[in-house]
Amino acid sequence: MQPNTEVVPETGSTGNTNNRELMVQNSGSLSFNSLMSKEDEEMSRSALSTFRAKEEEIEKKKMEIRERVQLQLGRVEEETKRLATIREELESLSDPMRKEVSVVRKKIDTVNKELKPLGHTVQKKEKEYKEALEAFNEKNREKVQLITKLMELVGESEKMRMTKLDELSKHVETIQ
């Protein structure tokens, strides 16, 4: 059985006509609805029982997961305690040397503080030394140049004197 339908035109507020279909059911379809409602009721009961079964299953799985999480948390707590015990043992092993190490570190820090100004002094003295060495080498080169020049002059002077002596000697021989 199919319900009868009737199309009712509806007018808009602006005066334009929009065609819209409205379903109007006749009295014959009411008995069909009462039959459908019994079937619908059965379906909803079935759906409700299925839903409840699913909810129970979900709740059961949720409880299982909670139990597993609690077990894991228990294991984690045990491991945390074990690690804390191991850490305490390690700290107790390093305790006797800790004071000695601390004293040596303080001495190293003190020596480092003393080294800093000494390092600056060394750098300053090295710079002064390099400048003095450079000046010394420059003066030494100048001295070598002057000695070379002196040797040349002395050599020339000796040649000139020898030449003059030879000339004078020849002149004396010619006079005799």
PDB file of C-alpha atoms in Angstrom:
ATOM      1  CA  MET A   1       0.000   0.000   0.000  1.00  0.00           C
ATOM      2  CA  GLN A   2       1.309   3.406  -0.932  1.00  0.00           C
ATOM      3  CA  PRO A   3       0.087   6.605   0.658  1.00  0.00           C
ATOM      4  CA  ASN A   4      -1.627   9.208  -1.505  1.00  0.00           C
ATOM      5  CA  THR A   5       0.229  12.452  -1.883  1.00  0.00           C
ATOM      6  CA  GLU A   6      -0.980  15.901  -2.747  1.00  0.00           C
ATOM      7  CA  VAL A   7       1.103  18.828  -3.944  1.00  0.00           C
ATOM      8  CA  VAL A   8       0.265  22.104  -2.220  1.00  0.00           C
ATOM      9  CA  PRO A   9       1.769  25.271  -3.674  1.00  0.00           C
ATOM     10  CA  GLU A  10       3.163  27.741  -1.150  1.00  0.00           C
ATOM     11  CA  THR A  11       3.549  31.453  -1.750  1.00  0.00           C
ATOM     12  CA  GLY A  12       6.498  33.406  -0.425  1.00  0.00           C
ATOM     13  CA  SER A  13       6.377  36.676   1.495  1.00  0.00           C
ATOM     14  CA  THR A  14       7.542  38.599  -1.598  1.00  0.00           C
ATOM     15  CA  GLY A  15       4.722  37.278  -3.698  1.00  0.00           C
ATOM     16  CA  ASN A  16       6.833  34.827  -5.729  1.00  0.00           C
ATOM     17  CA  THR A  17       5.417  31.314  -5.926  1.00  0.00           C
ATOM     18  CA  ASN A  18       7.721  28.442  -4.958  1.00  0.00           C
ATOM     19  CA  ASN A  19       6.607  24.883  -5.720  1.00  0.00           C
ATOM     20  CA  ARG A  20       7.129  22.641  -2.746  1.00  0.00           C
ATOM     21  CA  GLU A  21       5.722  19.166  -2.267  1.00  0.00           C
ATOM     22  CA  LEU A  22       4.036  18.334   0.958  1.00  0.00           C
ATOM     23  CA  MET A  23       2.987  14.813   1.797  1.00  0.00           C
ATOM     24  CA  VAL A  24      -0.485  14.529   3.115  1.00  0.00           C
ATOM     25  CA  GLN A  25      -1.441  11.033   4.202  1.00  0.00           C
ATOM     26  CA  ASN A  26      -4.983   9.777   3.932  1.00  0.00           C
ATOM     27  CA  SER A  27      -6.850   7.788   6.578  1.00  0.00           C
ATOM     28  CA  GLY A  28      -5.930   4.419   4.971  1.00  0.00           C
ATOM     29  CA  SER A  29      -2.311   4.794   5.904  1.00  0.00           C
ATOM     30  CA  LEU A  30      -3.045   5.080   9.666  1.00  0.00           C
ATOM     31  CA  SER A  31      -3.582   1.328  10.026  1.00  0.00           C
ATOM     32  CA  PHE A  32      -0.298   0.748   8.182  1.00  0.00           C
ATOM     33  CA  ASN A  33       1.413   3.039  10.721  1.00  0.00           C
ATOM     34  CA  SER A  34       0.085   1.045  13.686  1.00  0.00           C
ATOM     35  CA  LEU A  35       1.467  -2.170  12.142  1.00  0.00           C
ATOM     36  CA  MET A  36       4.800  -0.461  11.527  1.00  0.00           C
ATOM     37  CA  SER A  37       4.961   0.813  15.079  1.00  0.00           C
ATOM     38  CA  LYS A  38       4.795  -2.779  16.446  1.00  0.00           C
ATOM     39  CA  GLU A  39       7.580  -3.789  14.108  1.00  0.00           C
ATOM     40  CA  ASP A  40       9.458  -0.616  15.004  1.00  0.00           C
ATOM     41  CA  GLU A  41       8.995  -1.371  18.681  1.00  0.00           C
ATOM     42  CA  GLU A  42      10.432  -4.854  18.205  1.00  0.00           C
ATOM     43  CA  MET A  43      13.322  -3.431  16.232  1.00  0.00           C
ATOM     44  CA  SER A  44      14.004  -0.812  18.863  1.00  0.00           C
ATOM     45  CA  ARG A  45      13.929  -3.474  21.603  1.00  0.00           C
ATOM     46  CA  SER A  46      16.347  -5.569  19.570  1.00  0.00           C
ATOM     47  CA  ALA A  47      18.532  -2.543  18.907  1.00  0.00           C
ATOM     48  CA  LEU A  48      18.406  -1.600  22.599  1.00  0.00           C
ATOM     49  CA  SER A  49      19.415  -5.092  23.712  1.00  0.00           C
ATOM     50  CA  THR A  50      22.218  -5.101  21.120  1.00  0.00           C
ATOM     51  CA  PHE A  51      23.306  -1.679  22.355  1.00  0.00           C
ATOM     52  CA  ARG A  52      23.282  -2.885  25.994  1.00  0.00           C
ATOM     53  CA  ALA A  53      25.282  -5.972  25.032  1.00  0.00           C
ATOM     54  CA  LYS A  54      27.831  -3.755  23.258  1.00  0.00           C
ATOM     55  CA  GLU A  55      27.957  -1.426  26.275  1.00  0.00           C
ATOM     56  CA  GLU A  56      28.585  -4.400  28.587  1.00  0.00           C
ATOM     57  CA  GLU A  57      31.302  -5.666  26.235  1.00  0.00           C
ATOM     58  CA  ILE A  58      32.906  -2.211  26.144  1.00  0.00           C
ATOM     59  CA  GLU A  59      32.758  -1.939  29.945  1.00  0.00           C
ATOM     60  CA  LYS A  60      34.301  -5.415  30.280  1.00  0.00           C
ATOM     61  CA  LYS A  61      37.163  -4.470  27.920  1.00  0.00           C
ATOM     62  CA  LYS A  62      37.602  -1.194  29.793  1.00  0.00           C
ATOM     63  CA  MET A  63      38.007  -3.097  33.074  1.00  0.00           C
ATOM     64  CA  GLU A  64      40.510  -5.499  31.481  1.00  0.00           C
ATOM     65  CA  ILE A  65      42.563  -2.574  30.179  1.00  0.00           C
ATOM     66  CA  ARG A  66      42.413  -0.872  33.607  1.00  0.00           C
ATOM     67  CA  GLU A  67      43.727  -4.058  35.217  1.00  0.00           C
ATOM     68  CA  ARG A  68      46.570  -4.283  32.698  1.00  0.00           C
ATOM     69  CA  VAL A  69      47.435  -0.610  33.222  1.00  0.00           C
ATOM     70  CA  GLN A  70      47.463  -1.134  36.998  1.00  0.00           C
ATOM     71  CA  LEU A  71      49.801  -4.112  36.560  1.00  0.00           C
ATOM     72  CA  GLN A  72      52.097  -2.033  34.380  1.00  0.00           C
ATOM     73  CA  LEU A  73      52.031   0.830  36.911  1.00  0.00           C
ATOM     74  CA  GLY A  74      52.953  -1.636  39.640  1.00  0.00           C
ATOM     75  CA  ARG A  75      55.916  -2.851  37.589  1.00  0.00           C
ATOM     76  CA  VAL A  76      56.966   0.733  36.858  1.00  0.00           C
ATOM     77  CA  GLU A  77      56.864   1.577  40.574  1.00  0.00           C
ATOM     78  CA  GLU A  78      59.011  -1.468  41.360  1.00  0.00           C
ATOM     79  CA  GLU A  79      61.535  -0.474  38.670  1.00  0.00           C
ATOM     80  CA  THR A  80      61.583   3.103  39.976  1.00  0.00           C
ATOM     81  CA  LYS A  81      62.373   1.814  43.471  1.00  0.00           C
ATOM     82  CA  ARG A  82      65.150  -0.399  42.076  1.00  0.00           C
ATOM     83  CA  LEU A  83      66.645   2.523  40.151  1.00  0.00           C
ATOM     84  CA  ALA A  84      66.507   4.735  43.247  1.00  0.00           C
ATOM     85  CA  THR A  85      68.344   2.053  45.225  1.00  0.00           C
ATOM     86  CA  ILE A  86      70.993   1.763  42.511  1.00  0.00           C
ATOM     87  CA  ARG A  87      71.406   5.564  42.439  1.00  0.00           C
ATOM     88  CA  GLU A  88      71.883   5.632  46.233  1.00  0.00           C
ATOM     89  CA  GLU A  89      74.498   2.894  45.982  1.00  0.00           C
ATOM     90  CA  LEU A  90      76.347   4.832  43.267  1.00  0.00           C
ATOM     91  CA  GLU A  91      76.293   8.006  45.343  1.00  0.00           C
ATOM     92  CA  SER A  92      77.621   6.171  48.377  1.00  0.00           C
ATOM     93  CA  LEU A  93      80.467   4.759  46.253  1.00  0.00           C
ATOM     94  CA  SER A  94      81.554   8.189  45.040  1.00  0.00           C
ATOM     95  CA  ASP A  95      81.228   9.835  48.471  1.00  0.00           C
ATOM     96  CA  PRO A  96      84.790   9.115  49.804  1.00  0.00           C
ATOM     97  CA  MET A  97      86.401  10.648  46.723  1.00  0.00           C
ATOM     98  CA  ARG A  98      83.987  13.544  46.384  1.00  0.00           C
ATOM     99  CA  LYS A  99      85.785  15.663  49.014  1.00  0.00           C
ATOM    100  CA  GLU A 100      89.191  15.037  47.471  1.00  0.00           C
ATOM    101  CA  VAL A 101      87.879  15.812  44.013  1.00  0.00           C
ATOM    102  CA  SER A 102      86.281  19.000  45.308  1.00  0.00           C
ATOM    103  CA  VAL A 103      89.557  20.130  46.941  1.00  0.00           C
ATOM    104  CA  VAL A 104      91.531  19.428  43.760  1.00  0.00           C
ATOM    105  CA  ARG A 105      88.960  21.283  41.647  1.00  0.00           C
ATOM    106  CA  LYS A 106      89.172  24.312  43.938  1.00  0.00           C
ATOM    107  CA  LYS A 107      92.964  24.272  43.654  1.00  0.00           C
ATOM    108  CA  ILE A 108      92.688  24.058  39.866  1.00  0.00           C
ATOM    109  CA  ASP A 109      90.317  27.050  39.872  1.00  0.00           C
ATOM    110  CA  THR A 110      92.741  29.018  42.049  1.00  0.00           C
ATOM    111  CA  VAL A 111      95.682  28.193  39.774  1.00  0.00           C
ATOM    112  CA  ASN A 112      93.605  29.158  36.719  1.00  0.00           C
ATOM    113  CA  LYS A 113      92.847  32.537  38.321  1.00  0.00           C
ATOM    114  CA  GLU A 114      96.584  33.042  38.946  1.00  0.00           C
ATOM    115  CA  LEU A 115      97.473  31.932  35.417  1.00  0.00           C
ATOM    116  CA  LYS A 116      95.263  34.478  33.663  1.00  0.00           C
ATOM    117  CA  PRO A 117      97.253  37.604  34.629  1.00  0.00           C
ATOM    118  CA  LEU A 118     100.509  35.714  34.113  1.00  0.00           C
ATOM    119  CA  GLY A 119      99.358  34.744  30.621  1.00  0.00           C
ATOM    120  CA  HIS A 120      98.615  38.386  29.844  1.00  0.00           C
ATOM    121  CA  THR A 121     102.059  39.366  31.149  1.00  0.00           C
ATOM    122  CA  VAL A 122     103.713  36.669  29.026  1.00  0.00           C
ATOM    123  CA  GLN A 123     101.882  37.867  25.926  1.00  0.00           C
ATOM    124  CA  LYS A 124     102.881  41.473  26.650  1.00  0.00           C
ATOM    125  CA  LYS A 125     106.523  40.485  27.247  1.00  0.00           C
ATOM    126  CA  GLU A 126     106.551  38.329  24.095  1.00  0.00           C
ATOM    127  CA  LYS A 127     105.271  41.301  22.106  1.00  0.00           C
ATOM    128  CA  GLU A 128     107.923  43.559  23.644  1.00  0.00           C
ATOM    129  CA  TYR A 129     110.584  40.899  22.969  1.00  0.00           C
ATOM    130  CA  LYS A 130     109.522  40.594  19.313  1.00  0.00           C
ATOM    131  CA  GLU A 131     109.606  44.373  18.911  1.00  0.00           C
ATOM    132  CA  ALA A 132     113.037  44.592  20.591  1.00  0.00           C
ATOM    133  CA  LEU A 133     114.354  41.673  18.498  1.00  0.00           C
ATOM    134  CA  GLU A 134     113.079  43.325  15.331  1.00  0.00           C
ATOM    135  CA  ALA A 135     114.737  46.625  16.291  1.00  0.00           C
ATOM    136  CA  PHE A 136     117.952  44.743  17.151  1.00  0.00           C
ATOM    137  CA  ASN A 137     117.963  42.912  13.812  1.00  0.00           C
ATOM    138  CA  GLU A 138     117.301  46.156  11.945  1.00  0.00           C
ATOM    139  CA  LYS A 139     120.233  47.871  13.676  1.00  0.00           C
ATOM    140  CA  ASN A 140     122.408  44.818  13.058  1.00  0.00           C
ATOM    141  CA  ARG A 141     121.587  44.965   9.315  1.00  0.00           C
ATOM    142  CA  GLU A 142     122.381  48.661   9.309  1.00  0.00           C
ATOM    143  CA  LYS A 143     125.704  47.910  11.036  1.00  0.00           C
ATOM    144  CA  VAL A 144     126.563  45.243   8.439  1.00  0.00           C
ATOM    145  CA  GLN A 145     125.778  47.713   5.639  1.00  0.00           C
ATOM    146  CA  LEU A 146     127.966  50.323   7.279  1.00  0.00           C
ATOM    147  CA  ILE A 147     130.813  47.840   7.766  1.00  0.00           C
ATOM    148  CA  THR A 148     130.523  46.840   4.113  1.00  0.00           C
ATOM    149  CA  LYS A 149     130.611  50.486   3.079  1.00  0.00           C
ATOM    150  CA  LEU A 150     133.630  51.042   5.380  1.00  0.00           C
ATOM    151  CA  MET A 151     135.445  48.093   3.861  1.00  0.00           C
ATOM    152  CA  GLU A 152     134.783  49.440   0.380  1.00  0.00           C
ATOM    153  CA  LEU A 153     135.996  52.894   1.389  1.00  0.00           C
ATOM    154  CA  VAL A 154     139.075  51.498   3.124  1.00  0.00           C
ATOM    155  CA  GLY A 155     139.784  49.339   0.066  1.00  0.00           C
ATOM    156  CA  GLU A 156     139.466  52.307  -2.278  1.00  0.00           C
ATOM    157  CA  SER A 157     141.512  54.455   0.060  1.00  0.00           C
ATOM    158  CA  GLU A 158     144.282  51.858   0.154  1.00  0.00           C
ATOM    159  CA  LYS A 159     144.226  51.558  -3.640  1.00  0.00           C
ATOM    160  CA  MET A 160     144.454  55.330  -3.987  1.00  0.00           C
ATOM    161  CA  ARG A 161     147.279  55.541  -1.474  1.00  0.00           C
ATOM    162  CA  MET A 162     149.114  52.689  -3.169  1.00  0.00           C
ATOM    163  CA  THR A 163     148.663  54.415  -6.489  1.00  0.00           C
ATOM    164  CA  LYS A 164     149.962  57.661  -5.017  1.00  0.00           C
ATOM    165  CA  LEU A 165     152.848  55.838  -3.394  1.00  0.00           C
ATOM    166  CA  ASP A 166     153.715  54.180  -6.687  1.00  0.00           C
ATOM    167  CA  GLU A 167     153.563  57.523  -8.446  1.00  0.00           C
ATOM    168  CA  LEU A 168     155.709  59.138  -5.775  1.00  0.00           C
ATOM    169  CA  SER A 169     158.119  56.257  -5.899  1.00  0.00           C
ATOM    170  CA  LYS A 170     158.410  56.604  -9.684  1.00  0.00           C
ATOM    171  CA  HIS A 171     158.797  60.316  -9.308  1.00  0.00           C
ATOM    172  CA  VAL A 172     161.575  59.853  -6.774  1.00  0.00           C
ATOM    173  CA  GLU A 173     163.354  57.403  -9.068  1.00  0.00           C
ATOM    174  CA  THR A 174     163.150  59.788 -11.944  1.00  0.00           C
ATOM    175  CA  ILE A 175     164.672  62.533  -9.853  1.00  0.00           C
ATOM    176  CA  GLN A 176     167.686  60.538  -8.944  1.00  0.00           C
TER     177      GLN A 176
END
